[in-house]
Short mmCIF file of C-alpha atoms in Angstrom, two decimals:
data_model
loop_
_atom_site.label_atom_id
_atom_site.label_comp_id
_atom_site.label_asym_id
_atom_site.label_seq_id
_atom_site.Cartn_x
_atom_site.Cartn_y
_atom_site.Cartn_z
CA UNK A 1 61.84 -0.04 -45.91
CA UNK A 2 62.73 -2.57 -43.14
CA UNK A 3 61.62 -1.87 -39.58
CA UNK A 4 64.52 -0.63 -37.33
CA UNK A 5 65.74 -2.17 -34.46
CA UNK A 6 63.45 -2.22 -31.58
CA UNK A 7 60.46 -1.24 -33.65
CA UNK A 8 57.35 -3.17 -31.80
CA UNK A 9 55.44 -5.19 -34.50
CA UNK A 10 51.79 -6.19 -34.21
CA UNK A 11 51.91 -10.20 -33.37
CA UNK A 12 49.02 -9.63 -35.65
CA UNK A 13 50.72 -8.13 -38.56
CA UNK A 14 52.11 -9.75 -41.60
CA UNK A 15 55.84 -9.37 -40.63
CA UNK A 16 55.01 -12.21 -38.37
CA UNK A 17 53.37 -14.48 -40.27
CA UNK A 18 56.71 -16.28 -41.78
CA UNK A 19 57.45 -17.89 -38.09
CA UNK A 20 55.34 -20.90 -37.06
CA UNK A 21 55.52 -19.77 -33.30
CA UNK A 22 54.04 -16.44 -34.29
CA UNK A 23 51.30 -18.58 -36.40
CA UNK A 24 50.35 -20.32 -33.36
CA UNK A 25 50.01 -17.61 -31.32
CA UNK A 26 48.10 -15.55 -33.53
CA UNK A 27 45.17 -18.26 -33.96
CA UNK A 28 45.54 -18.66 -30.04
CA UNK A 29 44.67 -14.90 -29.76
CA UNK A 30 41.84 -15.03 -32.32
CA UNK A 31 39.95 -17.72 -30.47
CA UNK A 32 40.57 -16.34 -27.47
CA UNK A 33 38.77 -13.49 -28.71
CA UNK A 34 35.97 -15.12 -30.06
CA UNK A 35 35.34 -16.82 -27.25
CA UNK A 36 36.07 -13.92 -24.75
CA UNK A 37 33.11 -11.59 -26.76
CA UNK A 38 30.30 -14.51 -26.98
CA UNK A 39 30.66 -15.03 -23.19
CA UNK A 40 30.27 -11.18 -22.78
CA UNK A 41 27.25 -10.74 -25.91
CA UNK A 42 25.91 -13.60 -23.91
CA UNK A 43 25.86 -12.03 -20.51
CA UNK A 44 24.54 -8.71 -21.76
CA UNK A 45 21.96 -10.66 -23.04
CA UNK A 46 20.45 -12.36 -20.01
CA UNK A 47 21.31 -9.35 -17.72
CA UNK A 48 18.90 -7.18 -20.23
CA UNK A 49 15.94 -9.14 -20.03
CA UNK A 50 13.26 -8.21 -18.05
CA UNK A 51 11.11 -10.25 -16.05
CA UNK A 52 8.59 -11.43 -18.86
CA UNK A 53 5.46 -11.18 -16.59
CA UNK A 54 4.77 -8.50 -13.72
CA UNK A 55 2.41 -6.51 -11.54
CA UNK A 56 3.12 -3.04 -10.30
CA UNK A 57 1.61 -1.99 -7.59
CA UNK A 58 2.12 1.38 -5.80
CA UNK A 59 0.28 4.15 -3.39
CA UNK A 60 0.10 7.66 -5.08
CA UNK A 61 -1.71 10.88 -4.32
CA UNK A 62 -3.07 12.99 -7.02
CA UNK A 63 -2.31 16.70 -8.22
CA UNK A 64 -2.71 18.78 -10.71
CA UNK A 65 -0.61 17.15 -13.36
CA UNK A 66 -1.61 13.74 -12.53
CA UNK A 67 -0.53 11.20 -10.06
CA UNK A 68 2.81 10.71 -8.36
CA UNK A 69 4.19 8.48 -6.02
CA UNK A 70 4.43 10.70 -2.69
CA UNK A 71 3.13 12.65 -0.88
CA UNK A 72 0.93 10.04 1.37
CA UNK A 73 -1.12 11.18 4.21
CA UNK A 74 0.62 9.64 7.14
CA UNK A 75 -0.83 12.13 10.10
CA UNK A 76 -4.34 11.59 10.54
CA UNK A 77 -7.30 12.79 12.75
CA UNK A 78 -10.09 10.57 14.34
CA UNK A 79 -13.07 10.76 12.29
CA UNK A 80 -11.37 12.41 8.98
CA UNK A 81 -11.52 11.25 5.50
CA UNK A 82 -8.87 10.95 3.46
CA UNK A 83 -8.93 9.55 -0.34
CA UNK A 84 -5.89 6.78 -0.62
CA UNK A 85 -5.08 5.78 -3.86
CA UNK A 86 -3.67 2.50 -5.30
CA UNK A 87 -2.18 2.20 -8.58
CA UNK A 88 -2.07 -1.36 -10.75
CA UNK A 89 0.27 -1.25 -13.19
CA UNK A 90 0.00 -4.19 -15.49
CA UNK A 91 2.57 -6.51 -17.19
CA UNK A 92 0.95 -9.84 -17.50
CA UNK A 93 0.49 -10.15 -21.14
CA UNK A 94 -2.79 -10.10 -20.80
CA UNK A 95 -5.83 -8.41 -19.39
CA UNK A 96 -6.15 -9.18 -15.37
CA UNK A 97 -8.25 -8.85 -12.63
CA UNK A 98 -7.00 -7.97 -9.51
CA UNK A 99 -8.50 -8.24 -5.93
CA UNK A 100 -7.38 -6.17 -3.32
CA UNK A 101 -8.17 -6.47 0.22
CA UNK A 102 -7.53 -3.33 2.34
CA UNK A 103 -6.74 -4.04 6.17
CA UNK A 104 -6.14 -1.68 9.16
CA UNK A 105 -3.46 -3.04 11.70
CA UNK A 106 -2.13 -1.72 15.48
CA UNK A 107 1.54 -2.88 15.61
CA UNK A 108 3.36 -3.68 18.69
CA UNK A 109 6.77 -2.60 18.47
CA UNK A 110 9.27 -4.67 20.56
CA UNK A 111 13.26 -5.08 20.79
CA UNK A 112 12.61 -8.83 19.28
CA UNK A 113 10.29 -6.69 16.14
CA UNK A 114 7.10 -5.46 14.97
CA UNK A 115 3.74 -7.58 15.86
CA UNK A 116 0.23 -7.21 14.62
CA UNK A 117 -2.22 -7.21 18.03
CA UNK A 118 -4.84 -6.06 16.14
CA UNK A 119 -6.24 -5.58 12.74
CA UNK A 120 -9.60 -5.26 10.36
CA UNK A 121 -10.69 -5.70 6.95
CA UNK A 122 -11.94 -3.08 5.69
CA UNK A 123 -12.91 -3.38 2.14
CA UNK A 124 -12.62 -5.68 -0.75
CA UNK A 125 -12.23 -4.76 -4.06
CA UNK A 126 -11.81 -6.00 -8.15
CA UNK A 127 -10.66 -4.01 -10.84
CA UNK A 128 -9.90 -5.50 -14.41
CA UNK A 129 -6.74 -3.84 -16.35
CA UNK A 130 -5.59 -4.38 -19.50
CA UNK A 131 -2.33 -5.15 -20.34
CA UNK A 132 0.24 -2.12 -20.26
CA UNK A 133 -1.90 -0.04 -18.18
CA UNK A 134 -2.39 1.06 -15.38
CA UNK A 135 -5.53 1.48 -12.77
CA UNK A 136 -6.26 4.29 -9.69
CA UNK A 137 -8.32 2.28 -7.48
CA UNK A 138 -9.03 5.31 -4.83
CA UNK A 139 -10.62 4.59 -1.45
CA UNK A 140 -11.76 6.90 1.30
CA UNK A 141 -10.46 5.97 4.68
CA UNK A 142 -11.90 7.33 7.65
CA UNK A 143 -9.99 5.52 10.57
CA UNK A 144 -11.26 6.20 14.19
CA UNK A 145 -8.56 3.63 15.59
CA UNK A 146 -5.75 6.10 17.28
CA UNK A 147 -2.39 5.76 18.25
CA UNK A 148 1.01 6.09 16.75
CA UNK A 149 1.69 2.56 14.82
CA UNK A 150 -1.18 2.36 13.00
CA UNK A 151 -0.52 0.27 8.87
CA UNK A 152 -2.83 0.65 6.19
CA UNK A 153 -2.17 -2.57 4.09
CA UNK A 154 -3.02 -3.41 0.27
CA UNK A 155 -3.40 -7.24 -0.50
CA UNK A 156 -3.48 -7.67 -3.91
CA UNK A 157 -3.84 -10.63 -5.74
CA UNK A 158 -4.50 -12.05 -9.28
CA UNK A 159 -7.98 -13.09 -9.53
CA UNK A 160 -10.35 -14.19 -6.46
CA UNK A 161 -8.55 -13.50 -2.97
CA UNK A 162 -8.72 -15.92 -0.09
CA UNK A 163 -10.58 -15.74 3.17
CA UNK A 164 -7.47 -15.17 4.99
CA UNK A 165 -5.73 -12.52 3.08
CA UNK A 166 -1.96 -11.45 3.77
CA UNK A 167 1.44 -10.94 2.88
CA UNK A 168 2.45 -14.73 2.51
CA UNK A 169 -0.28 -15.37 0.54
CA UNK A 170 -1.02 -12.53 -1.27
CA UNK A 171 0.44 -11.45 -5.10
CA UNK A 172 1.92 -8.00 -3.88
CA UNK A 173 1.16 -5.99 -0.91
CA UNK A 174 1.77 -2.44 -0.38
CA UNK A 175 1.48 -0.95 3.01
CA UNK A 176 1.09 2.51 4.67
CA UNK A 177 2.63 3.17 8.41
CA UNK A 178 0.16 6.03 9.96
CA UNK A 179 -0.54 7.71 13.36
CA UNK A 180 -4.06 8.83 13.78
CA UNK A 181 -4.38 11.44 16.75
CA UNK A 182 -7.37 12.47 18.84
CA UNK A 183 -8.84 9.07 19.33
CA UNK A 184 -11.54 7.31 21.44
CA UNK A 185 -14.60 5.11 20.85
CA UNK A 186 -14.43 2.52 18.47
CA UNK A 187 -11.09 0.48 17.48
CA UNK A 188 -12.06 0.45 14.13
CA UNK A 189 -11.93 2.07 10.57
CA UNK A 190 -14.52 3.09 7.94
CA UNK A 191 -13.47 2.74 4.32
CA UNK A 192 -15.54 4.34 1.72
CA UNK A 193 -16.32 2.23 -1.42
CA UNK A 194 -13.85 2.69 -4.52
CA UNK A 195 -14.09 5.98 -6.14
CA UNK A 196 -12.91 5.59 -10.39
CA UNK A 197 -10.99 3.16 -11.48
CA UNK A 198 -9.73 4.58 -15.19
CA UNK A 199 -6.59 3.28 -16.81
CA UNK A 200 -4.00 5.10 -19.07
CA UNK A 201 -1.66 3.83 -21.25
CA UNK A 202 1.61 2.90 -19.09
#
């Protein structure tokens, strides 16, 4: 049966395939197509891959399920110890060792920004992980520097760390703002050595 008037056809169907015109314009709407979905396959593509090599690292505190990412101690008293823990998550493709320097600065905070006045390393540590897992590297820090913009910073760094360690020059850096009341004497901070350093699969 014929199609009655005003019936749509497909410019795709065969009806239309006895008119040059409609020839034409059917193999200008299949290349378009072809061409349209490899662009888009293509972008999917590259927006999907991940960067190929990568270190995590991140503070956490521990419970009794484990470690998660909050719950830092940010209110602090002169003289107390308190266990700060830094995860390494690694993504290198290979086993790595890490060196992290742990500093203790006094900001200054101004209209223009923040400036360090002051700060002190405190420790230096190295800690080998294998690929796709992940280390605790848990310090005890007992700061007896007071006052209200007090920053625990992480260096870390692949390998051996330089003399001067920080941000610019460091791999990643992870830092910790922290008021520490009740102070007096010294302007420093005493870090205890690294507790365990264990990995688990990440």
């Amino acid at each position: 049966m014929a199609a009655t008037a005003g019936a749509v056809t497909s410019p795709l169907s065969s009806e239309s395939r006895s008119s040059p015109v409609s020839l034409a314009v059917n193999l200008l709407v299949v290349v378009s197509l072809v061409a349209f979905l490899s662009s888009v396959g293509f972008a999917m593509v590259e927006t999907q891959t991940p960067e190929s090599d990568f270190t995590e690292a991140y503070l956490v505190t521990q419970n009794e399920s484990g470690y998660e990412a909050s719950g830092y101690p940010q209110q602090l008293s002169s003289g107390e110890q308190v266990p700060v823990t830094l995860a390494l998550e690694n993504h290198e493709h290979e086993s790595t060792t890490y060196t992290v320097v742990t500093e203790l600065q006094r900001l200054d905070r101004t209209p223009n920004g923040t400036q360090v006045v002051e700060e002190r390393e405190l420790d230096r540590t190295q800690a080998s992980v294998e690929d796709n897992e992940t280390a605790y590297v848990q310090q005890d820090v007992r700061p007896t520097m007071s006052g209200e913009s007090l920053r625990l910073v992480y260096h870390v760094y692949k390998g051996d760390a330089p003399d001067d360690a920080n941000r610019e020059n460091s791999y990643r850096t992870v830092q910790l703002v922290v008021s520490v009341g009740d102070g007096g004497g010294d302007t420093t901070a005493q870090l205890g050595r690294p507790g365990s350093i264990g990995g688990i699969s990440a």
